PDB file of N, CA, C and O in Angstrom:
ATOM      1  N   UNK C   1     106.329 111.046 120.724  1.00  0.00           N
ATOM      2  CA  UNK C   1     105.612 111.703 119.625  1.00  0.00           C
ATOM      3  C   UNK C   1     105.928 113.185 119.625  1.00  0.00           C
ATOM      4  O   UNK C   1     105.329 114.007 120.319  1.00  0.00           O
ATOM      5  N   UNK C   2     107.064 113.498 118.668  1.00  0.00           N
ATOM      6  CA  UNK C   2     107.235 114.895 118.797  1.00  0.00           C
ATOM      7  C   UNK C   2     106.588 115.566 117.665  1.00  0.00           C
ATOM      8  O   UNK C   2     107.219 116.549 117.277  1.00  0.00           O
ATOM      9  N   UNK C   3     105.447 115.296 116.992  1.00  0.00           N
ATOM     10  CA  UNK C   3     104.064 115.834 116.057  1.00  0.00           C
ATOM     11  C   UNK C   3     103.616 116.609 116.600  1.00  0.00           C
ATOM     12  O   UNK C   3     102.518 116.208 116.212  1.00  0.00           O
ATOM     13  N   UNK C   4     103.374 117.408 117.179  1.00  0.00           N
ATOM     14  CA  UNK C   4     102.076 118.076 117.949  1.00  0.00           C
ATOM     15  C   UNK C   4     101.038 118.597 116.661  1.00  0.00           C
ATOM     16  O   UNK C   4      99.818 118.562 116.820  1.00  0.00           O
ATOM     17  N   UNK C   5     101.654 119.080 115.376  1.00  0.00           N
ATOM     18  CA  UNK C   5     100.888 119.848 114.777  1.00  0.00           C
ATOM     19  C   UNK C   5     100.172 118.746 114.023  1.00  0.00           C
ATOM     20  O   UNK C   5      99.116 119.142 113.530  1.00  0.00           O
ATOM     21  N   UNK C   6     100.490 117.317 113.769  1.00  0.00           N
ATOM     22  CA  UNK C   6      99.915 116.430 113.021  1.00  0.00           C
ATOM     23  C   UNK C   6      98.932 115.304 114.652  1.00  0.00           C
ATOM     24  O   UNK C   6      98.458 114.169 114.589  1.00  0.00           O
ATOM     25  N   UNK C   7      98.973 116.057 115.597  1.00  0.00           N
ATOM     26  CA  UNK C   7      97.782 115.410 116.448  1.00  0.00           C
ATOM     27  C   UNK C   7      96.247 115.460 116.676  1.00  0.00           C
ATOM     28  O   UNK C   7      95.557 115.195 117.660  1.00  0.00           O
ATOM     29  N   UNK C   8      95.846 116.050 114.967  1.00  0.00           N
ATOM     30  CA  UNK C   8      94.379 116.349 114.938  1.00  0.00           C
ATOM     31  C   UNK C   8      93.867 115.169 113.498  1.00  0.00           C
ATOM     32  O   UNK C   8      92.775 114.907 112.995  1.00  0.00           O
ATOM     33  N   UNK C   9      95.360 114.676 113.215  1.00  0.00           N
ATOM     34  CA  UNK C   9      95.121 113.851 111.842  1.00  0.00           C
ATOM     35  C   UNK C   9      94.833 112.551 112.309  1.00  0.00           C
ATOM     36  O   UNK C   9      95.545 111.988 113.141  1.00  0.00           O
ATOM     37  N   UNK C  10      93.764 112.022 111.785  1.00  0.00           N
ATOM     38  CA  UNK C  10      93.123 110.809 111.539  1.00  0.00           C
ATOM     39  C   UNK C  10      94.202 109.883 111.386  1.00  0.00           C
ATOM     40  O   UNK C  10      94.600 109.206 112.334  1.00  0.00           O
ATOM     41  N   UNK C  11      94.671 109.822 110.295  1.00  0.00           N
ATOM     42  CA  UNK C  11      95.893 109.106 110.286  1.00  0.00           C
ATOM     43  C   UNK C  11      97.108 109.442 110.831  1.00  0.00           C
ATOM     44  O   UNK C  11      98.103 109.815 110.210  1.00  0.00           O
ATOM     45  N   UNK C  12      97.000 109.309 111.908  1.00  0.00           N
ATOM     46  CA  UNK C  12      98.771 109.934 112.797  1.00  0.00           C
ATOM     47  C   UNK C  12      99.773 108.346 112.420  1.00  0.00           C
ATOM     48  O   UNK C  12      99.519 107.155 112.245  1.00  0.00           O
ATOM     49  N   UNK C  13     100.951 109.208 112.441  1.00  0.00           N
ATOM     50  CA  UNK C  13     101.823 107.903 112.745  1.00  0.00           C
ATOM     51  C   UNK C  13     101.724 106.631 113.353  1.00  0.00           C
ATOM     52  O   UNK C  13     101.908 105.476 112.969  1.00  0.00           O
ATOM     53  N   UNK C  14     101.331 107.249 114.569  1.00  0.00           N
ATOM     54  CA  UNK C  14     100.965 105.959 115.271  1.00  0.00           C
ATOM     55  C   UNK C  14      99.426 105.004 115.281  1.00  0.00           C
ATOM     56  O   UNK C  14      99.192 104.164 116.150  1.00  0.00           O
ATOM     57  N   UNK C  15      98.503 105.323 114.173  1.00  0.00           N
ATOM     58  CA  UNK C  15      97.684 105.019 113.734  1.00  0.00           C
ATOM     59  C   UNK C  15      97.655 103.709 112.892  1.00  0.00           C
ATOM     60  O   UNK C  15      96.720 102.909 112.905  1.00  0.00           O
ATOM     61  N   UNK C  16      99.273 103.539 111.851  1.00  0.00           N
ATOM     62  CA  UNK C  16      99.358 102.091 111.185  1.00  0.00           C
ATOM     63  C   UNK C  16     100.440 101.714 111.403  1.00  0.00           C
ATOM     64  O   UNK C  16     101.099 101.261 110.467  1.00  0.00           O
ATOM     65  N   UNK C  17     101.036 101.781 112.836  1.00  0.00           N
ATOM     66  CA  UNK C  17     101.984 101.143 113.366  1.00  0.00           C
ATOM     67  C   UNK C  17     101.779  99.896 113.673  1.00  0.00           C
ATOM     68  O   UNK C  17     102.814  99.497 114.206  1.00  0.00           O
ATOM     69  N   UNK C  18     100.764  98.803 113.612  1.00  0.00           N
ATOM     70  CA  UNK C  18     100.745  97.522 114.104  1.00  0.00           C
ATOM     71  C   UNK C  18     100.459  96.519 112.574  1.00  0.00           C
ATOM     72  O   UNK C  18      99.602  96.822 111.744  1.00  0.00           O
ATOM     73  N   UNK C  19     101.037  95.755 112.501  1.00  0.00           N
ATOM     74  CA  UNK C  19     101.247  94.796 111.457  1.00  0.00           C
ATOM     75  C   UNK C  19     100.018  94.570 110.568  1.00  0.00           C
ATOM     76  O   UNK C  19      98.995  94.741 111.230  1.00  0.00           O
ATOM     77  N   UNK C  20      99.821  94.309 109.545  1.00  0.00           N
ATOM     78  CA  UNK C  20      98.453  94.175 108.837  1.00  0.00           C
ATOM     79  C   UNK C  20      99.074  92.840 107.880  1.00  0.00           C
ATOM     80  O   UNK C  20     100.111  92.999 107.236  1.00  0.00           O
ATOM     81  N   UNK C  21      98.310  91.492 107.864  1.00  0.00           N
ATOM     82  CA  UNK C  21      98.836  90.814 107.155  1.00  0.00           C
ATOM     83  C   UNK C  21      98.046  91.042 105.971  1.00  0.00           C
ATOM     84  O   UNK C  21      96.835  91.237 105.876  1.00  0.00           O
ATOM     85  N   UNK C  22      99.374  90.957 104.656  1.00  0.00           N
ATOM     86  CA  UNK C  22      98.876  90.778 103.274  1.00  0.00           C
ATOM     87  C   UNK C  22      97.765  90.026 103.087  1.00  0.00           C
ATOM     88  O   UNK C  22      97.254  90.181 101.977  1.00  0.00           O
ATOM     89  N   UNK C  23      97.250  89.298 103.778  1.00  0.00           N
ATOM     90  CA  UNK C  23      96.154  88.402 103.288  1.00  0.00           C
ATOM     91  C   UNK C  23      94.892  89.318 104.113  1.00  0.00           C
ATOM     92  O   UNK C  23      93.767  89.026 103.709  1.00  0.00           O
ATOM     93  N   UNK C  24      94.925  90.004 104.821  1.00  0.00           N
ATOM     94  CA  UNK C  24      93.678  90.366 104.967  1.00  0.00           C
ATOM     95  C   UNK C  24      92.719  91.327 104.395  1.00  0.00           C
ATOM     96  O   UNK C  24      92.985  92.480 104.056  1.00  0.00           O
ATOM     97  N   UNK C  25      91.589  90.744 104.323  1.00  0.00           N
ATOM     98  CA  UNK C  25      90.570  91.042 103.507  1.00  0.00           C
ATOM     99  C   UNK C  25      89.835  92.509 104.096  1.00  0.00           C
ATOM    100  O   UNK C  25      89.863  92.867 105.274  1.00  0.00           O
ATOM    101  N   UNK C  26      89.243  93.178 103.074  1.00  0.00           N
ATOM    102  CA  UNK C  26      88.779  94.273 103.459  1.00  0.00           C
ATOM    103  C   UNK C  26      89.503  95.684 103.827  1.00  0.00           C
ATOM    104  O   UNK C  26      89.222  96.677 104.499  1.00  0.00           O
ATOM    105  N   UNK C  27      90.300  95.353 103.234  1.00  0.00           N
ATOM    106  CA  UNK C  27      91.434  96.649 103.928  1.00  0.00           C
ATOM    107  C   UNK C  27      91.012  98.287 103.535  1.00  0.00           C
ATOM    108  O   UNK C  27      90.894  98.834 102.439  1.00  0.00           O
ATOM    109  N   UNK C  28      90.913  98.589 104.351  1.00  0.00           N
ATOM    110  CA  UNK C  28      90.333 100.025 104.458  1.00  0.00           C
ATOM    111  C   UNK C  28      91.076 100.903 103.091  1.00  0.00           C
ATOM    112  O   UNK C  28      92.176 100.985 102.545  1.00  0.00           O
ATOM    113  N   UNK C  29      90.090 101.309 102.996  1.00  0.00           N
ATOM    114  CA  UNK C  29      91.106 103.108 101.656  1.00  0.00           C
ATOM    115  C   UNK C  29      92.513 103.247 101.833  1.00  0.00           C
ATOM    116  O   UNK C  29      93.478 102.995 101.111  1.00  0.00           O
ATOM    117  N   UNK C  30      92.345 103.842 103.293  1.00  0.00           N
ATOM    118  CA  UNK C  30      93.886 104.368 103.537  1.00  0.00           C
ATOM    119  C   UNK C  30      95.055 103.228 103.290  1.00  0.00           C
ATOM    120  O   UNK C  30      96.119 103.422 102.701  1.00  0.00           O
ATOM    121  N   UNK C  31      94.639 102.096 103.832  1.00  0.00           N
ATOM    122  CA  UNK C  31      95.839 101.082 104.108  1.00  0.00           C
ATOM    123  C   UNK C  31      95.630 100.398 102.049  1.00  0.00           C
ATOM    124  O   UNK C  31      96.504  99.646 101.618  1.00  0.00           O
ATOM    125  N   UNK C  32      94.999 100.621 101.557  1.00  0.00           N
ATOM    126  CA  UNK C  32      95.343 100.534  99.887  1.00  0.00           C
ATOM    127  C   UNK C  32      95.859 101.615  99.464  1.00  0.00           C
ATOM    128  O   UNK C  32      96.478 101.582  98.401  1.00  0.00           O
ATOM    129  N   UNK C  33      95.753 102.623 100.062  1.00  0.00           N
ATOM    130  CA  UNK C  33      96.086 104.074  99.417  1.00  0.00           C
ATOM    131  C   UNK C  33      97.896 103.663  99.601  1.00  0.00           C
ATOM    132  O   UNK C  33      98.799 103.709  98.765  1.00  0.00           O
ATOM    133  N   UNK C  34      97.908 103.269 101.057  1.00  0.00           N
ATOM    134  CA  UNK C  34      99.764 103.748 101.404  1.00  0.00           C
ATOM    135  C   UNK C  34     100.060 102.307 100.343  1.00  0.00           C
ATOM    136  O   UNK C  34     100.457 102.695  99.245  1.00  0.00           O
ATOM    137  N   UNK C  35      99.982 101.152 100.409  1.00  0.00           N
ATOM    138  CA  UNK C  35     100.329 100.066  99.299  1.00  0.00           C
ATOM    139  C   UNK C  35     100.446 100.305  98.618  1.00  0.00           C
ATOM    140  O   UNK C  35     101.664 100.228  98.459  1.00  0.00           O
ATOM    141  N   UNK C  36      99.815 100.833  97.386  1.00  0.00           N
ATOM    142  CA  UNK C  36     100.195 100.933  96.143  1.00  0.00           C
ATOM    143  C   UNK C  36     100.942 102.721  96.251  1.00  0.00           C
ATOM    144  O   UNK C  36     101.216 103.149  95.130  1.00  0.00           O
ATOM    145  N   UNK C  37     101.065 103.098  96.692  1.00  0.00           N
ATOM    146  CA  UNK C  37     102.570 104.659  96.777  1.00  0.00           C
ATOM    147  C   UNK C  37     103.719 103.734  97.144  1.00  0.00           C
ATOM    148  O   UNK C  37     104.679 103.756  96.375  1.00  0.00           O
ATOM    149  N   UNK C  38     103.791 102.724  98.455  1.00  0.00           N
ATOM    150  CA  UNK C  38     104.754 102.773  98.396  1.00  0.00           C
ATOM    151  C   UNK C  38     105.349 101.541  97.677  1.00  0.00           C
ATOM    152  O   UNK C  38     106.453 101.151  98.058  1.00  0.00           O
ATOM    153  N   UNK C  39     104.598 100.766  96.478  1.00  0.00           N
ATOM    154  CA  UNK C  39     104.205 100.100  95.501  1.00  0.00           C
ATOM    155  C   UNK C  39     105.353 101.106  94.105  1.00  0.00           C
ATOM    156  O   UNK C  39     106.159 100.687  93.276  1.00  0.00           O
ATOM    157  N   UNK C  40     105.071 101.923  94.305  1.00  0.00           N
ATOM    158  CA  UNK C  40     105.284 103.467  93.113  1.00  0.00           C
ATOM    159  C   UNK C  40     106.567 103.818  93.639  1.00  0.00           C
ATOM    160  O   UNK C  40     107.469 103.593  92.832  1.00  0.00           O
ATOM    161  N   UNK C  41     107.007 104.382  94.922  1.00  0.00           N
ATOM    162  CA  UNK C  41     107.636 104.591  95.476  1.00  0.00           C
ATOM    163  C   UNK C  41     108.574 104.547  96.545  1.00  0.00           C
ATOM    164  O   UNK C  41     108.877 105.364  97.414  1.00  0.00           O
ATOM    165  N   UNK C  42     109.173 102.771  96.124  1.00  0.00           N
ATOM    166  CA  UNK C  42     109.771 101.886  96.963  1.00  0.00           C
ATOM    167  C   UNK C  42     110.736 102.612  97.700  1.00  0.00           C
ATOM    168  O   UNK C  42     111.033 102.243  98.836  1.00  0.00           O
ATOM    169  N   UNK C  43     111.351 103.783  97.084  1.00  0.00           N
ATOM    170  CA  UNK C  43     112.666 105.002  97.621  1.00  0.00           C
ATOM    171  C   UNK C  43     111.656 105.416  99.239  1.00  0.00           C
ATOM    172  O   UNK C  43     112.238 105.375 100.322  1.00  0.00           O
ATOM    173  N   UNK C  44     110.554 105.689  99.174  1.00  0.00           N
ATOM    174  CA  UNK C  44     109.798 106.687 100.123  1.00  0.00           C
ATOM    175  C   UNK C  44     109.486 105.936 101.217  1.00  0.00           C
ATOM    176  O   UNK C  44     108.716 104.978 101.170  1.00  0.00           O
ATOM    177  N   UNK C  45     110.219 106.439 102.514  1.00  0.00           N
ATOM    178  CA  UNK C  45     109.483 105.952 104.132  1.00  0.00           C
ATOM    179  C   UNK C  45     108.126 106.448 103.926  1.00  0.00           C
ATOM    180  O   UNK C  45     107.602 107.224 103.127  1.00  0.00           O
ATOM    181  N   UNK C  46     107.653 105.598 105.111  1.00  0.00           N
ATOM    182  CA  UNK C  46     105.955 105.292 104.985  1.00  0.00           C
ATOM    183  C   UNK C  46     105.795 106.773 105.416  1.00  0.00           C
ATOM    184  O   UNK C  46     105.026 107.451 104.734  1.00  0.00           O
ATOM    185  N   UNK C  47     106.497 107.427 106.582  1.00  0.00           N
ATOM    186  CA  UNK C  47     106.565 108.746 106.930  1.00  0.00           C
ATOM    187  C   UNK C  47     106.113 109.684 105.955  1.00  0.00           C
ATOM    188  O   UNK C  47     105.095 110.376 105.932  1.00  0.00           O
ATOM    189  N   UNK C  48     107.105 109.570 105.118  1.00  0.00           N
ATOM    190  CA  UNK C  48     107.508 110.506 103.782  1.00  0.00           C
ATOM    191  C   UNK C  48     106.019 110.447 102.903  1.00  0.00           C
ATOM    192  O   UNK C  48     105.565 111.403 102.273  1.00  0.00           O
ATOM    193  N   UNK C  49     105.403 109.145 103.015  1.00  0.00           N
ATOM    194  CA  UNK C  49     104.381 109.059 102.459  1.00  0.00           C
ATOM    195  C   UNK C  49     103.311 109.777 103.212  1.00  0.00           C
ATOM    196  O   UNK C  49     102.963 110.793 102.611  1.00  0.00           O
ATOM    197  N   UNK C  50     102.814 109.619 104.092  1.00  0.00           N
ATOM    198  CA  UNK C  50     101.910 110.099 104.712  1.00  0.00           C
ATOM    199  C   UNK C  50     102.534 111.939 105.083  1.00  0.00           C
ATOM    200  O   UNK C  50     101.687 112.738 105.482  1.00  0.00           O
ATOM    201  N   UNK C  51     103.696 112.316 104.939  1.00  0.00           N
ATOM    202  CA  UNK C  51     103.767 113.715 104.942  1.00  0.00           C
ATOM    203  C   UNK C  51     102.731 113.927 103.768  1.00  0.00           C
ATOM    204  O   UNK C  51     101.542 114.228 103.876  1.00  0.00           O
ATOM    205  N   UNK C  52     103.392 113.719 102.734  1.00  0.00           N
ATOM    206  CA  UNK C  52     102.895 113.952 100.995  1.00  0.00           C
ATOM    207  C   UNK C  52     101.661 113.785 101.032  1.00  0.00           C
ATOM    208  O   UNK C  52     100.949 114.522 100.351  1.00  0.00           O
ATOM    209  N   UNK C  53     101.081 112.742 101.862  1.00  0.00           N
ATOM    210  CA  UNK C  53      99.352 112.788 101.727  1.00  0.00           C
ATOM    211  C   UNK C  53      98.681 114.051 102.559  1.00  0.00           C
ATOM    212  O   UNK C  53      97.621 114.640 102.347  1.00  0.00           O
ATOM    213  N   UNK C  54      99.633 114.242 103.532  1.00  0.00           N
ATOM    214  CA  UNK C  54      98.899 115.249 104.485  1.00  0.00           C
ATOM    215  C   UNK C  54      99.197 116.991 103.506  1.00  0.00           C
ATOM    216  O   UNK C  54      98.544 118.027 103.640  1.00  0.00           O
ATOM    217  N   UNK C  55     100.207 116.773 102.725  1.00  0.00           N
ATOM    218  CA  UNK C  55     100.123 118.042 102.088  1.00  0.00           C
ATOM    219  C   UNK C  55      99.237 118.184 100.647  1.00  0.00           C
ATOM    220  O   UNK C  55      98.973 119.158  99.941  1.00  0.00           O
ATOM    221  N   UNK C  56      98.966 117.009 100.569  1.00  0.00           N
ATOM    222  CA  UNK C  56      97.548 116.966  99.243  1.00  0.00           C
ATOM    223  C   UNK C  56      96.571 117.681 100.469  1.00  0.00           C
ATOM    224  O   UNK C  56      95.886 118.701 100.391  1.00  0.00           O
ATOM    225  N   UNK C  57      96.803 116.620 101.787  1.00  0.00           N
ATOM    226  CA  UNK C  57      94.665 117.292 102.274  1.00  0.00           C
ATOM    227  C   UNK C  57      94.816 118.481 102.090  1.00  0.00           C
ATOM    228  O   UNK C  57      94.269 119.068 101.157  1.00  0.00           O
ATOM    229  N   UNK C  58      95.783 119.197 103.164  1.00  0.00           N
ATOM    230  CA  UNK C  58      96.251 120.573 102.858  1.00  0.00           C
ATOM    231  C   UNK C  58      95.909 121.671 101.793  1.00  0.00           C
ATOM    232  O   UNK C  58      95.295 122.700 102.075  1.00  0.00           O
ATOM    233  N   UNK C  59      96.365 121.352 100.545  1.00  0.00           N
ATOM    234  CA  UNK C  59      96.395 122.108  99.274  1.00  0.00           C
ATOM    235  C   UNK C  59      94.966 121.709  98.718  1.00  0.00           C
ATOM    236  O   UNK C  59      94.591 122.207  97.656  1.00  0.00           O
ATOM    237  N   UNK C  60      93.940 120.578  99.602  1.00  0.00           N
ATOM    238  CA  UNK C  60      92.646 120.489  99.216  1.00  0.00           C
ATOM    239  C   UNK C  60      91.900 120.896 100.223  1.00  0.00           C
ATOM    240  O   UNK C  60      91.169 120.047 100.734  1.00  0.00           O
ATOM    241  N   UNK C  61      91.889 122.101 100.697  1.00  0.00           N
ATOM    242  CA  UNK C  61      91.100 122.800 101.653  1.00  0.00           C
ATOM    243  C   UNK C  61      90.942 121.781 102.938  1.00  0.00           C
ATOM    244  O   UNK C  61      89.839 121.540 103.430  1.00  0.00           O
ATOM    245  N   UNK C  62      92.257 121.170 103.459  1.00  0.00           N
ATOM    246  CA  UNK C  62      91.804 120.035 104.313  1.00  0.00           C
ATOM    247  C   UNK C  62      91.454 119.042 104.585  1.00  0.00           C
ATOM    248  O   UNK C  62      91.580 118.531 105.698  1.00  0.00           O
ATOM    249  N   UNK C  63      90.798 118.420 103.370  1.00  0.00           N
ATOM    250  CA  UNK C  63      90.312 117.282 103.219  1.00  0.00           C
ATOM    251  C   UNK C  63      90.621 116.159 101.813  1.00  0.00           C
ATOM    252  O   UNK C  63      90.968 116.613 100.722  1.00  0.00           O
ATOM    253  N   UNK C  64      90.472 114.985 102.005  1.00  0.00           N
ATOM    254  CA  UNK C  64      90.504 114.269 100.916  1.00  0.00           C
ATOM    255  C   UNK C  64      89.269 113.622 100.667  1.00  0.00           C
ATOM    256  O   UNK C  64      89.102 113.126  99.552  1.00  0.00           O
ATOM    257  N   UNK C  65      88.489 113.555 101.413  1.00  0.00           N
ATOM    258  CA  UNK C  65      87.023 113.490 100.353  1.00  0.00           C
ATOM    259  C   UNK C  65      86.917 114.183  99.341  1.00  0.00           C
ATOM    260  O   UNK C  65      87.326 115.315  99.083  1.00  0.00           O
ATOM    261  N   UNK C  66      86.122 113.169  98.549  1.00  0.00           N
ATOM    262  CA  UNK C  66      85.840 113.943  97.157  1.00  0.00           C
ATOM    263  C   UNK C  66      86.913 113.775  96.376  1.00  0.00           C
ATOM    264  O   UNK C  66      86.740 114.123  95.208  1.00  0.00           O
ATOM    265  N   UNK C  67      87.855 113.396  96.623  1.00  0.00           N
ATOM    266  CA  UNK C  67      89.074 113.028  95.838  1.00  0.00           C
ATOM    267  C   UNK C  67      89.165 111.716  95.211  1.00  0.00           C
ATOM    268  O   UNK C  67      89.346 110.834  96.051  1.00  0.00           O
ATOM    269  N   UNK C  68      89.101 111.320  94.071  1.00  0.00           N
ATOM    270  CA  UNK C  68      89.573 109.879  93.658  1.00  0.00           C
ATOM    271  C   UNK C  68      90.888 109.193  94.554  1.00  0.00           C
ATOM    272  O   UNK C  68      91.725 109.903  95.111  1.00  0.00           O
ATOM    273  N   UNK C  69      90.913 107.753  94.586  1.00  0.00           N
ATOM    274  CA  UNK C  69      92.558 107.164  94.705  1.00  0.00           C
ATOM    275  C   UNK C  69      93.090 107.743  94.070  1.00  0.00           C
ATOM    276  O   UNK C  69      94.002 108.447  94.503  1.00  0.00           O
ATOM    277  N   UNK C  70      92.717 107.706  92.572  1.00  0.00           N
ATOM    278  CA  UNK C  70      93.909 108.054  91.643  1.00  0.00           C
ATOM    279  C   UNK C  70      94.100 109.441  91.752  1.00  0.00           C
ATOM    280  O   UNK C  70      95.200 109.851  91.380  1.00  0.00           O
ATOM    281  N   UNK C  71      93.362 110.187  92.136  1.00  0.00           N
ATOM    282  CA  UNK C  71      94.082 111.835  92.112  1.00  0.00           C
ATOM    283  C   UNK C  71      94.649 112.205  93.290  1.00  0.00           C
ATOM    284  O   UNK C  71      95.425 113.157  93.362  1.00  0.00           O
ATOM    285  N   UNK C  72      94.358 111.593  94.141  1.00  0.00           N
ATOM    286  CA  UNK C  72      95.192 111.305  95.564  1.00  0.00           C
ATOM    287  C   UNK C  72      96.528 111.205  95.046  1.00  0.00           C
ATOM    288  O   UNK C  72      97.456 112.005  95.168  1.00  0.00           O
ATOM    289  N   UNK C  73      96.472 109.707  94.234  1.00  0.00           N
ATOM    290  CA  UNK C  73      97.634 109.519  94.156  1.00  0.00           C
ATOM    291  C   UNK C  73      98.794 109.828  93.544  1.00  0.00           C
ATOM    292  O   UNK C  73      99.956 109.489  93.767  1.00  0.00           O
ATOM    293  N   UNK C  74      98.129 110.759  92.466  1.00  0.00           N
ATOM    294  CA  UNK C  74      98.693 111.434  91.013  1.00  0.00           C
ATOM    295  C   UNK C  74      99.680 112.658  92.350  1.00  0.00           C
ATOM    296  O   UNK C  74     100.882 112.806  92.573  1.00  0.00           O
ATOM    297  N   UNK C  75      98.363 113.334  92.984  1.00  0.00           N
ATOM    298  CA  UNK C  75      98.554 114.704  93.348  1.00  0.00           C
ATOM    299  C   UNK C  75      99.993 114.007  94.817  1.00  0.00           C
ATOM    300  O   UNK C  75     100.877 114.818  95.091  1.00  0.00           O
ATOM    301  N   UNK C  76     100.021 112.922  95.388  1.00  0.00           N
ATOM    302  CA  UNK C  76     100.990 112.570  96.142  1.00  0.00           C
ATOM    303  C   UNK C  76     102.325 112.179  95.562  1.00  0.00           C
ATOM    304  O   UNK C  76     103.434 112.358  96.065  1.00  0.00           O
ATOM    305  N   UNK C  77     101.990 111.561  94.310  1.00  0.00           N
ATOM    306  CA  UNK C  77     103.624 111.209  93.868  1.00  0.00           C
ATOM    307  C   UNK C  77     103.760 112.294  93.076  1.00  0.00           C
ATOM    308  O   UNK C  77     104.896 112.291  92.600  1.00  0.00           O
ATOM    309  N   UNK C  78     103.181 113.136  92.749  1.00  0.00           N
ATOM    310  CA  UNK C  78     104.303 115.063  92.399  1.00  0.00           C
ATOM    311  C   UNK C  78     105.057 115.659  93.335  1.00  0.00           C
ATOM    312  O   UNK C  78     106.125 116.250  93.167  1.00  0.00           O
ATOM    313  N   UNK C  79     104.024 115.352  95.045  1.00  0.00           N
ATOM    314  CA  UNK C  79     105.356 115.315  95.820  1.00  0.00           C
ATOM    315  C   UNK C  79     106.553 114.791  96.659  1.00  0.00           C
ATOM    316  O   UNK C  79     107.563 115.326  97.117  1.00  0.00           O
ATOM    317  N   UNK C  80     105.964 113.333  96.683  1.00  0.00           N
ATOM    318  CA  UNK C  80     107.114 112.469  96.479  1.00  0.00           C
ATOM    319  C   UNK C  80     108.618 112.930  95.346  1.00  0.00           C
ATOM    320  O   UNK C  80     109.560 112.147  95.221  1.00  0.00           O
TER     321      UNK C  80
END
């Protein structure tokens, strides 16, 4: 893990590294959030995705509460 500066994020890399089958039920925000981007943005590593999300929290004082999916997702594929 050569991140150091992304080792305070909730979602680190190594956070949805283990398999999630399509059929399971209940799937948290995040793991619908990265599906449908990389749904949008079949070109984009999951990496690439979760950079782009971490520079929305960023440019939102840090956080993504309070944020819709969809403006999450608007505000992630501008930088995709």
């Amino acid at each position: 893990d050569n991140f150091p500066q992304k080792a305070s994020v909730p979602f680190s890399a190594n956070s949805f590294g283990a398999f999630i089958s399509p059929n399971t039920l209940n799937l948290s925000s995040f793991t619908k959030l990265m599906k449908k981007l990389q749904e949008i943005h079949p070109e984009a590593s999951r990496d690439k995705i979760v950079d782009a999300l971490l520079e929305v929290r960023k440019n939102n004082k840090g956080i993504l509460s309070g944020l819709s999916i969809n403006s999450i997702m608007e505000r992630t594929s501008v930088i995709l």
